Coordinates of C-alpha atoms and ligand atoms in Angstrom, one line a residue:
M1 CA 0.0 0.0 0.0
T2 CA 1.1 3.6 -0.5
S3 CA 1.8 5.9 2.3
A4 CA 3.1 8.9 0.3
R5 CA 0.8 10.3 -2.3
Q6 CA 1.6 9.1 -5.8
P7 CA 1.0 11.4 -8.8
T8 CA -2.5 11.2 -10.2
N9 CA -2.7 11.5 -14.0
G10 CA 0.6 13.3 -13.9
H11 CA -1.1 16.3 -12.2
P12 CA 1.1 18.1 -9.8
T13 CA 0.2 18.2 -6.1
N14 CA 1.6 20.0 -3.1
A15 CA -0.2 18.0 -0.5
T16 CA 1.8 16.5 2.2
A17 CA 1.2 12.8 2.7
A18 CA -0.4 13.4 6.1
A19 CA -3.0 15.7 4.7
W20 CA -3.5 14.2 1.3
W21 CA -7.3 14.4 1.8
R22 CA -7.2 18.2 2.0
D23 CA -6.8 18.6 -1.7
A24 CA -8.3 15.3 -2.9
V25 CA -11.5 14.9 -4.8
I26 CA -13.6 12.0 -3.4
Y27 CA -16.0 10.0 -5.5
E28 CA -18.9 8.1 -3.9
C29 CA -19.3 4.9 -5.8
H30 CA -22.4 3.1 -4.7
L31 CA -21.1 -0.4 -5.2
P32 CA -24.3 -2.4 -6.2
S33 CA -25.1 0.3 -8.8
F34 CA -21.6 1.0 -10.2
R35 CA -20.5 -1.8 -12.5
D36 CA -21.2 -5.5 -12.4
G37 CA -18.0 -7.6 -12.9
N38 CA -19.4 -11.1 -12.9
G39 CA -22.6 -10.8 -14.8
D40 CA -25.1 -11.5 -12.0
G41 CA -26.7 -8.1 -12.4
I42 CA -25.3 -6.5 -9.2
G43 CA -22.3 -4.1 -9.1
D44 CA -19.3 -5.5 -7.3
L45 CA -15.7 -5.0 -6.3
E46 CA -14.5 -6.6 -9.6
G47 CA -16.6 -4.1 -11.6
L48 CA -15.2 -1.2 -9.6
T49 CA -11.7 -2.4 -10.2
A50 CA -12.4 -2.6 -13.9
S51 CA -13.5 1.1 -13.7
L52 CA -10.4 2.5 -12.1
D53 CA -8.9 3.9 -15.3
Y54 CA -12.2 5.8 -15.9
L55 CA -12.0 7.2 -12.3
A56 CA -8.2 7.9 -12.2
S57 CA -7.5 9.0 -15.8
T58 CA -10.7 9.9 -17.7
L59 CA -12.4 11.7 -14.8
G60 CA -9.4 12.5 -12.6
I61 CA -10.6 11.9 -9.0
D62 CA -8.3 11.0 -6.1
A63 CA -10.2 8.8 -3.7
I64 CA -13.1 6.4 -3.9
W65 CA -15.7 5.9 -1.2
T66 CA -16.8 2.4 -2.0
G67 CA -20.2 1.9 -0.2
P68 CA -20.5 -1.1 2.2
F69 CA -19.4 -4.5 0.9
Y70 CA -19.4 -6.6 4.1
R71 CA -21.5 -9.7 4.6
S72 CA -25.1 -8.6 4.7
P73 CA -28.8 -9.5 4.1
L74 CA -28.8 -6.3 1.9
L75 CA -32.0 -4.9 3.3
D76 CA -30.3 -1.5 3.5
Q77 CA -27.9 -1.9 0.6
G78 CA -25.2 -3.3 3.0
F79 CA -25.7 -0.9 5.9
D80 CA -27.1 -4.0 7.7
V81 CA -23.9 -6.0 8.4
S82 CA -24.0 -9.6 9.5
D83 CA -20.2 -10.1 9.5
Y84 CA -17.7 -7.2 9.5
Y85 CA -14.8 -9.4 8.7
E86 CA -16.2 -11.0 5.5
V87 CA -16.8 -9.6 2.1
E88 CA -20.4 -10.2 1.0
P89 CA -20.2 -12.8 -1.7
T90 CA -22.5 -10.7 -3.9
F91 CA -19.8 -8.1 -4.0
G92 CA -16.7 -10.3 -4.2
S93 CA -14.2 -11.8 -1.7
M94 CA -11.3 -10.7 0.4
A95 CA -9.1 -11.4 -2.6
T96 CA -11.1 -9.1 -4.8
F97 CA -10.9 -6.4 -2.2
D98 CA -7.2 -6.7 -1.9
R99 CA -6.9 -6.5 -5.7
L100 CA -9.1 -3.4 -5.7
L101 CA -6.7 -1.8 -3.2
S102 CA -3.5 -2.7 -5.0
E103 CA -4.9 -1.7 -8.4
A104 CA -6.2 1.6 -7.0
H105 CA -3.0 2.4 -5.2
R106 CA -1.0 1.6 -8.3
R107 CA -2.9 4.4 -10.0
G108 CA -2.5 6.8 -7.1
L109 CA -6.1 6.4 -6.0
R110 CA -7.1 6.0 -2.4
I111 CA -9.8 3.7 -1.1
L112 CA -12.2 4.8 1.6
V113 CA -14.5 2.1 3.1
D114 CA -17.6 2.3 5.1
Y115 CA -17.5 1.9 8.9
I116 CA -20.9 1.2 10.4
P117 CA -20.5 1.2 14.2
N118 CA -24.1 2.3 15.2
H119 CA -25.9 -0.9 14.3
T120 CA -25.5 -4.4 12.9
S121 CA -27.9 -6.6 11.0
D122 CA -30.3 -8.7 13.2
A123 CA -28.6 -11.7 11.5
H124 CA -25.2 -10.8 13.0
P125 CA -24.1 -13.5 15.5
W126 CA -23.6 -10.9 18.2
F127 CA -27.3 -10.0 18.0
V128 CA -28.4 -13.6 17.7
E129 CA -26.5 -14.3 20.9
S130 CA -27.8 -11.1 22.6
R131 CA -31.4 -11.9 21.9
S132 CA -31.1 -15.6 22.9
A133 CA -31.6 -15.0 26.6
R134 CA -31.5 -12.1 29.1
A135 CA -28.5 -13.8 30.7
S136 CA -26.6 -14.0 27.4
A137 CA -23.0 -12.9 27.7
R138 CA -23.7 -10.4 24.8
R139 CA -27.1 -9.1 26.1
D140 CA -25.6 -5.8 26.9
W141 CA -24.0 -5.3 23.5
Y142 CA -27.4 -4.1 22.2
V143 CA -30.0 -1.7 23.8
W144 CA -32.7 -3.8 25.6
R145 CA -35.4 -2.2 27.7
D146 CA -38.5 -3.2 29.6
P147 CA -41.9 -1.9 28.5
G148 CA -42.8 1.7 29.6
P149 CA -44.7 2.3 32.8
E150 CA -48.1 1.9 31.1
G151 CA -46.9 -1.1 29.0
G152 CA -46.0 -0.7 25.4
V153 CA -42.8 0.9 24.0
P154 CA -40.2 2.3 26.5
N155 CA -40.4 5.8 25.0
N156 CA -41.7 7.9 22.0
W157 CA -38.6 7.8 19.8
T158 CA -39.4 7.4 16.1
S159 CA -37.2 5.6 13.5
E160 CA -35.7 7.0 10.3
A161 CA -37.5 4.2 8.5
G162 CA -40.9 5.0 10.2
G163 CA -42.7 3.8 13.3
S164 CA -41.1 3.3 16.7
V165 CA -37.4 2.5 17.3
W166 CA -38.5 -0.3 19.7
E167 CA -39.1 -3.8 18.6
W168 CA -40.7 -6.3 20.9
D169 CA -38.8 -9.6 21.4
E170 CA -41.3 -12.3 22.5
Q171 CA -38.8 -14.8 23.7
T172 CA -37.0 -12.6 26.2
G173 CA -39.9 -10.2 27.0
Q174 CA -38.0 -7.0 26.3
Y175 CA -37.8 -4.4 23.5
Y176 CA -34.6 -3.7 21.5
L177 CA -33.7 -0.4 19.9
H178 CA -33.3 0.1 16.2
S179 CA -32.8 3.6 14.9
H180 CA -33.4 2.4 11.3
L181 CA -35.0 -0.9 10.2
A182 CA -36.1 -3.4 12.8
E183 CA -33.5 -5.7 11.2
Q184 CA -30.8 -3.1 12.1
P185 CA -30.5 -3.3 16.0
D186 CA -28.4 -0.5 17.5
L187 CA -25.2 -1.6 19.3
N188 CA -24.8 -0.4 22.9
L189 CA -21.5 1.4 22.6
R190 CA -21.7 2.3 26.3
C191 CA -20.8 -1.4 26.8
P192 CA -17.0 -1.4 26.8
E193 CA -16.7 -4.9 25.1
A194 CA -19.1 -3.9 22.3
L195 CA -17.1 -0.7 21.7
E196 CA -13.8 -2.5 21.7
A197 CA -15.2 -5.1 19.3
M198 CA -16.2 -2.3 16.9
L199 CA -12.8 -0.6 17.3
D200 CA -11.2 -3.9 16.3
V201 CA -13.3 -3.9 13.1
L202 CA -11.8 -0.5 12.2
R203 CA -8.3 -1.7 13.0
F204 CA -8.9 -4.7 10.7
W205 CA -9.8 -2.6 7.6
L206 CA -7.2 0.1 8.1
G207 CA -4.6 -2.6 8.7
R208 CA -5.7 -4.3 5.5
G209 CA -4.8 -1.1 3.6
A210 CA -8.0 1.1 3.4
D211 CA -6.9 4.7 3.3
G212 CA -9.8 5.9 5.5
V213 CA -13.4 5.4 6.5
R214 CA -16.7 7.1 6.0
I215 CA -18.5 6.6 9.4
D216 CA -22.2 5.9 9.1
V217 CA -24.5 8.1 11.3
A218 CA -21.6 9.2 13.4
H219 CA -23.8 11.6 15.3
M220 CA -26.0 8.8 16.6
L221 CA -23.5 6.7 18.4
M222 CA -24.6 7.7 21.9
K223 CA -28.1 8.2 23.0
D224 CA -29.6 9.7 26.2
P225 CA -28.7 7.1 28.9
D226 CA -32.1 7.9 30.6
F227 CA -34.0 7.3 27.4
R228 CA -36.2 10.5 27.9
D229 CA -38.9 11.1 25.4
N230 CA -38.2 13.4 22.4
P231 CA -40.2 16.6 22.4
V232 CA -42.9 16.8 19.7
A233 CA -41.8 18.9 16.6
P234 CA -43.6 22.2 16.3
S235 CA -44.1 21.3 12.6
G236 CA -43.4 18.3 10.5
N237 CA -40.2 17.6 8.6
D238 CA -40.7 19.9 5.7
N239 CA -37.4 19.3 3.9
A240 CA -38.4 18.1 0.5
Y241 CA -34.9 16.9 -0.2
D242 CA -34.4 14.7 2.8
L243 CA -36.0 11.4 2.0
Q244 CA -37.0 10.3 5.5
H245 CA -40.2 8.7 6.7
P246 CA -42.8 11.3 7.7
D247 CA -43.0 9.8 11.2
F248 CA -39.4 10.9 11.7
G249 CA -40.3 14.6 11.4
T250 CA -43.0 14.5 14.1
Q251 CA -40.5 15.0 16.9
L252 CA -37.3 16.9 17.7
H253 CA -34.5 14.2 17.8
V254 CA -32.7 15.5 20.8
H255 CA -32.5 12.4 23.0
D256 CA -32.1 9.6 20.5
R257 CA -28.8 10.9 19.1
R258 CA -26.0 13.4 19.6
H259 CA -25.6 12.9 23.3
R260 CA -22.4 14.6 24.3
D261 CA -20.7 11.3 25.0
T262 CA -20.8 10.7 21.2
H263 CA -17.6 12.9 21.0
D264 CA -15.8 10.5 23.4
V265 CA -16.6 7.5 21.1
L266 CA -15.5 9.5 18.0
A267 CA -12.2 10.4 19.8
R268 CA -11.7 6.7 20.4
I269 CA -12.4 6.0 16.7
R270 CA -9.9 8.7 15.7
A271 CA -7.3 7.3 18.0
V272 CA -7.5 4.0 16.3
A273 CA -7.2 5.7 12.9
D274 CA -4.1 7.5 14.2
E275 CA -2.5 4.1 14.9
F276 CA -2.0 4.0 11.1
P277 CA -0.3 6.6 8.9
D278 CA -2.2 9.1 6.8
R279 CA -5.7 7.7 7.3
V280 CA -8.7 9.9 7.1
T281 CA -12.0 9.8 9.1
I282 CA -15.0 11.2 7.4
A283 CA -18.1 11.5 9.6
E284 CA -21.7 11.3 8.2
I285 CA -23.6 13.6 10.5
E286 CA -27.0 15.0 10.0
A287 CA -27.7 18.7 9.2
M288 CA -27.3 20.8 12.3
S289 CA -26.2 24.3 13.3
W290 CA -22.7 25.2 12.1
E291 CA -21.5 25.6 15.8
D292 CA -22.7 22.0 16.5
W293 CA -21.2 20.7 13.2
A294 CA -17.8 22.3 14.2
T295 CA -17.7 20.3 17.5
Y296 CA -17.3 17.1 15.4
Y297 CA -13.7 18.1 14.6
G298 CA -13.0 17.5 18.3
G299 CA -11.6 20.1 20.7
G300 CA -8.8 22.6 20.1
A301 CA -6.5 19.7 19.4
L302 CA -8.8 18.6 16.5
D303 CA -8.8 15.1 17.9
G304 CA -12.3 14.2 16.5
M305 CA -13.1 13.6 12.9
H306 CA -10.9 14.9 10.1
L307 CA -13.9 15.7 7.9
P308 CA -17.5 15.9 9.3
F309 CA -20.0 16.2 6.4
P310 CA -21.8 19.6 6.3
F311 CA -25.3 18.2 5.3
R312 CA -26.8 21.7 5.7
L313 CA -25.4 22.5 2.3
L314 CA -27.4 19.8 0.7
E315 CA -30.5 21.2 2.2
T316 CA -29.9 24.9 1.4
P317 CA -32.3 26.5 -1.1
W318 CA -30.5 27.2 -4.4
R319 CA -30.2 30.9 -4.1
A320 CA -27.2 33.2 -4.0
D321 CA -28.1 34.8 -0.6
T322 CA -28.8 31.5 1.2
L323 CA -25.8 29.7 -0.3
R324 CA -23.6 32.6 0.7
S325 CA -24.9 32.9 4.2
E326 CA -24.6 29.1 4.7
L327 CA -21.1 29.0 3.4
E328 CA -20.1 32.0 5.5
G329 CA -21.6 30.2 8.5
L330 CA -19.5 27.1 7.7
Y331 CA -16.2 29.0 7.3
S332 CA -16.7 31.1 10.3
A333 CA -17.5 28.1 12.5
L334 CA -14.6 26.0 11.1
P335 CA -12.1 25.5 13.9
R336 CA -8.6 26.9 13.5
G337 CA -6.5 24.5 11.5
A338 CA -9.5 22.4 10.3
W339 CA -10.5 21.9 6.7
P340 CA -14.0 21.1 5.4
I341 CA -15.5 18.4 3.1
T342 CA -18.5 19.1 1.0
A343 CA -21.0 17.3 -1.2
L344 CA -24.1 18.4 -3.1
G345 CA -25.3 14.9 -3.9
N346 CA -25.6 11.7 -1.8
H347 CA -27.1 8.3 -2.1
D348 CA -29.8 9.2 0.4
R349 CA -31.0 12.3 -1.3
V350 CA -32.8 13.5 -4.5
R351 CA -30.2 13.7 -7.4
L352 CA -28.7 17.1 -8.0
A353 CA -30.0 17.3 -11.6
S354 CA -33.5 16.4 -10.4
R355 CA -33.4 19.0 -7.6
L356 CA -31.9 21.9 -9.7
G357 CA -32.5 21.0 -13.3
A358 CA -29.9 20.1 -15.9
Q359 CA -28.5 23.6 -16.4
Q360 CA -28.2 24.6 -12.7
A361 CA -26.7 21.1 -12.0
R362 CA -23.8 22.3 -14.1
V363 CA -23.5 25.5 -12.1
A364 CA -23.6 23.3 -9.0
A365 CA -20.6 21.3 -10.3
V366 CA -18.6 24.5 -10.6
L367 CA -19.5 25.5 -7.0
L368 CA -18.7 22.0 -5.7
L369 CA -15.3 21.9 -7.4
T370 CA -14.2 25.5 -6.7
I371 CA -15.0 26.3 -3.1
A372 CA -12.4 25.8 -0.4
A373 CA -13.3 22.2 0.7
T374 CA -12.6 18.6 -0.2
P375 CA -15.4 17.8 -2.8
C376 CA -17.3 14.5 -2.7
L377 CA -19.1 13.6 -5.9
L378 CA -21.9 11.1 -6.1
Y379 CA -21.4 8.5 -8.9
G380 CA -23.4 9.6 -12.0
D381 CA -23.7 13.2 -11.0
E382 CA -20.8 13.8 -13.5
L383 CA -23.3 12.7 -16.2
G384 CA -26.1 14.8 -14.8
M385 CA -28.1 11.6 -13.9
V386 CA -31.6 12.3 -12.7
D387 CA -33.9 10.3 -10.3
Q388 CA -35.5 7.4 -12.1
P389 CA -38.8 6.1 -10.7
V390 CA -38.4 2.4 -9.7
P391 CA -41.6 0.2 -9.7
L392 CA -42.5 -1.2 -6.3
E393 CA -41.7 -4.8 -7.4
R394 CA -38.1 -3.8 -8.3
Q395 CA -37.3 -1.7 -5.2
R396 CA -34.4 -2.7 -3.1
D397 CA -34.6 -0.1 -0.3
Y398 CA -36.5 -1.7 2.6
F399 CA -37.0 1.8 4.2
A400 CA -39.8 2.0 1.7
R401 CA -41.5 -1.2 2.9
S402 CA -43.0 0.4 6.0
T403 CA -46.3 2.2 5.6
G404 CA -45.6 5.7 4.2
G405 CA -41.9 4.8 3.7
V406 CA -39.9 6.7 1.1
T407 CA -37.7 4.8 -1.3
R408 CA -34.2 6.1 -2.1
D409 CA -33.8 3.7 -5.1
P410 CA -34.5 6.4 -7.7
T411 CA -31.2 8.1 -6.8
R412 CA -29.4 4.8 -7.0
T413 CA -30.0 3.4 -10.5
P414 CA -27.1 1.8 -12.3
M415 CA -24.2 3.9 -13.8
P416 CA -24.7 4.1 -17.5
W417 CA -21.4 3.4 -19.3
N418 CA -22.5 3.1 -22.9
D419 CA -25.5 2.6 -25.2
G420 CA -25.2 -1.2 -25.2
A421 CA -27.4 -3.7 -23.3
N422 CA -28.2 -2.5 -19.7
A423 CA -26.1 0.6 -20.5
G424 CA -23.0 -1.4 -20.2
F425 CA -23.6 -1.8 -16.4
S426 CA -24.1 -5.6 -16.5
T427 CA -24.3 -8.5 -19.0
A428 CA -27.2 -10.0 -16.9
A429 CA -30.8 -10.3 -18.1
E430 CA -32.6 -7.1 -17.4
P431 CA -35.0 -8.5 -14.8
D432 CA -31.9 -9.6 -12.8
L433 CA -30.4 -6.1 -12.5
W434 CA -30.0 -4.6 -9.0
L435 CA -32.1 -1.7 -10.2
P436 CA -33.4 -0.8 -13.7
V437 CA -31.2 1.4 -15.7
A438 CA -32.3 5.0 -16.3
A439 CA -34.8 5.4 -19.2
N440 CA -32.4 8.0 -20.8
A441 CA -29.3 5.9 -20.5
A442 CA -28.9 5.3 -24.2
A443 CA -28.2 9.0 -24.6
R444 CA -26.8 9.9 -21.2
N445 CA -23.9 7.6 -20.7
V446 CA -20.1 7.8 -20.3
E447 CA -19.2 7.0 -23.8
A448 CA -21.7 9.4 -25.4
Q449 CA -20.7 12.2 -23.1
L450 CA -17.0 11.7 -23.8
R451 CA -17.6 12.4 -27.4
D452 CA -19.5 15.6 -26.7
P453 CA -17.4 18.6 -25.5
E454 CA -20.5 20.3 -24.1
S455 CA -21.6 17.4 -22.0
S456 CA -21.8 17.3 -18.3
L457 CA -18.9 14.8 -18.2
S458 CA -16.7 17.1 -20.3
L459 CA -17.5 19.9 -17.8
Y460 CA -16.5 17.8 -14.8
R461 CA -13.3 16.6 -16.5
S462 CA -12.4 20.2 -17.3
L463 CA -13.2 21.3 -13.8
L464 CA -11.2 18.5 -12.3
R465 CA -8.2 19.2 -14.5
T466 CA -8.4 22.9 -13.7
R467 CA -8.7 22.3 -10.0
S468 CA -5.8 19.9 -10.0
S469 CA -3.4 22.3 -11.6
S470 CA -4.5 25.4 -9.7
P471 CA -2.9 26.1 -6.2
A472 CA -5.6 28.7 -5.6
L473 CA -8.5 26.3 -6.3
R474 CA -7.0 23.5 -4.3
G475 CA -5.9 25.1 -1.1
G476 CA -6.3 28.8 -1.5
E477 CA -8.3 31.1 0.8
L478 CA -11.8 31.9 -0.2
A479 CA -13.2 35.5 -0.1
F480 CA -16.7 36.4 -1.3
V481 CA -17.1 39.3 -3.6
G482 CA -18.8 41.9 -1.4
E483 CA -21.6 43.1 -3.7
T484 CA -22.1 41.7 -7.1
G485 CA -24.9 44.1 -7.8
D486 CA -27.1 41.1 -8.8
P487 CA -28.9 39.1 -6.1
D488 CA -28.9 36.0 -8.3
V489 CA -25.1 35.9 -8.7
L490 CA -22.7 34.4 -6.2
A491 CA -19.1 35.3 -6.7
Y492 CA -15.9 34.5 -4.8
E493 CA -12.2 34.6 -5.2
R494 CA -9.7 31.9 -4.4
R495 CA -6.2 33.0 -3.6
A496 CA -2.9 31.3 -3.0
G497 CA 0.1 33.7 -3.1
H498 CA -0.2 35.6 -6.4
H499 CA -2.5 33.0 -7.9
R500 CA -6.1 34.4 -7.9
V501 CA -9.1 32.8 -9.4
L502 CA -12.5 34.4 -9.6
V503 CA -15.6 32.2 -9.7
A504 CA -19.0 33.7 -10.6
L505 CA -22.2 31.7 -10.6
N506 CA -25.4 32.9 -12.3
L507 CA -28.1 31.0 -10.4
T508 CA -30.9 31.8 -12.9
A509 CA -31.8 31.2 -16.5
D510 CA -31.6 34.9 -17.2
P511 CA -28.4 36.7 -18.3
A512 CA -26.8 38.7 -15.6
H513 CA -24.6 41.8 -15.5
V514 CA -22.5 42.2 -12.4
R515 CA -20.1 44.8 -11.1
V516 CA -17.1 42.6 -10.7
P517 CA -13.8 43.5 -12.3
A518 CA -12.4 40.5 -14.1
S519 CA -9.4 40.6 -16.4
G520 CA -7.9 37.3 -17.2
S521 CA -8.5 34.1 -19.0
V522 CA -11.5 31.9 -18.8
L523 CA -10.5 28.5 -17.3
V524 CA -13.9 27.0 -17.4
T525 CA -17.4 28.1 -18.3
T526 CA -20.8 26.3 -18.4
G527 CA -21.8 28.8 -21.1
R528 CA -20.6 29.3 -24.7
R529 CA -17.9 31.8 -25.2
T530 CA -15.8 32.2 -28.3
D531 CA -13.1 34.3 -26.7
S532 CA -11.3 32.8 -23.7
S533 CA -9.8 36.1 -22.6
L534 CA -11.6 38.8 -20.7
V535 CA -10.2 42.2 -20.9
G536 CA -10.5 44.9 -18.2
G537 CA -13.5 46.8 -17.2
E538 CA -15.6 46.8 -14.1
D539 CA -18.3 44.6 -15.5
L540 CA -18.8 40.9 -16.1
R541 CA -21.7 39.8 -18.2
L542 CA -22.9 36.3 -17.5
Q543 CA -25.0 34.2 -19.9
A544 CA -28.1 32.4 -18.7
D545 CA -27.1 29.6 -16.2
E546 CA -23.5 30.5 -16.7
A547 CA -20.9 29.6 -14.1
I548 CA -17.4 30.9 -15.0
V549 CA -14.0 30.3 -13.5
I550 CA -11.4 33.0 -14.4
D551 CA -7.7 33.0 -13.9
L552 CA -7.2 36.7 -12.8
E553 CA -4.3 38.6 -14.2
T554 CA -2.3 39.7 -11.2
G555 CA 0.6 41.3 -13.0
A556 CA 2.9 39.0 -11.0
T557 CA 5.6 37.1 -12.9
T558 CA 6.2 33.6 -12.1
Ligands
NOJ601 C1 -26.8 6.4 6.6 C2 -26.7 5.8 5.2 O1 -26.2 6.8 4.3 C3 -28.0 5.3 4.8 O2 -28.0 5.0 3.4 C4 -28.4 4.2 5.7 O3 -29.7 3.7 5.4 C5 -28.4 4.6 7.1 N1 -27.2 5.4 7.5 C6 -28.4 3.4 8.1 O4 -27.1 2.8 8.0
CA602 CA1 -22.0 -8.8 -9.7

């Protein structure tokens, strides 16, 4: 395995090995949907390995977040683990994982795996033993409670998948806690043996050579030890982009997650990661205030997570004023010495191009790849993939099986590689595919978009190349342009030494005229410009839906 960063695509980098993740671009590859290597209809490690040249050279990303591939009944696409030390045969074997690692590292790509410490599958032997008897040696590894004072569930907590978090166990006469599906019992990480067992899982995968982990629901690891009721929400969950069961939004989730002891567990996780050189810890945490988000970095010593996800950005209305105030909130809360990660798409959310439309999804790509943060792209967003309705009988997401449940499958349809059968995703018969391929895959696929210089893929490639060769875009400071004179335009400058890059985003389908001096050369535009140099003046005219990246003339000689 590599410890020092290897050159990627010959692009220069100034990252030190220890902070390689500060200027990396991460790609979320959703394993069952990415590429099928063995023809059974389901994406796997072999298919991912076969796609490494696309990721490293054609696209030009630096690190892959794989999605879970551990032994699992696959009721929650692998976030329901029944053996953390085995590769799910649907996805491959330990040998195919090792091959993925060595082939990725040979190309200078890093591999980030999922770490799922909050819950297991109910088929995990730990849970089978825990539920076998009240006196079981592993009883305390999960959260068991007697019925509430009036009988029935111990408290009012609602699950992300709908209904109560409590499931009655007839045999032992107690309830167990499941923050998600009933088939995903929560571990009791207050039990030292359970916590140690989960830390050993982390040691195993980092020791095997994974370059880091994406930690599932890191904010949930500790709950109120007194199991107090959650307060009722003043209004329901009205976030149209967060695909949660309506039951979930009926209360304020203050006691079933984010207990202050969560930070102690995360510090333990971080300490294990620090046993290995140059590993990164990325925490999935829900949207919260910027002040609370910042606490996930740890104290002044930054001994918590390297990169807590800022989910607020995924939920921010697509307007210049809201985006700017959220980004200002993020940067002003960012602890000294810390660095952010960001994403605008995710396997749990509506696809970017469905949320914003095709043209503004291109503007979003420019934002994502030019702000001061480590970008994380969702597979297929580089093609402008949209949500694809999936008929009930083909759905895989068990979160939708409860009454009123919402399926996340439309976001997760197979990556379209070409215009062949099943869009090149798999050689299996269509009914055997993990999910149906998108209806527009014959036109919107990797091969077709590579031929089209105006495609979404060509835009992403160009942005990634530009970013990779620009010290200002990779690690430079970010300063917003005070007043653009147009409320629909967001503009900011990135600076590193004498390198200065201006980014201006027109967030509407009307042309815009802003008072921003911009002399220099156009590095990237989502519009159509015949002249790549901009000369002088106090004005910048933007086309409809245009996002532009300009290398500002500074007069400095290099
Ligand atoms: C967060 C994951 O992103 C989501 O897909 C999953 O269903 C839950 N955690 C439970 O593991
Ligand atoms: Ca397969």
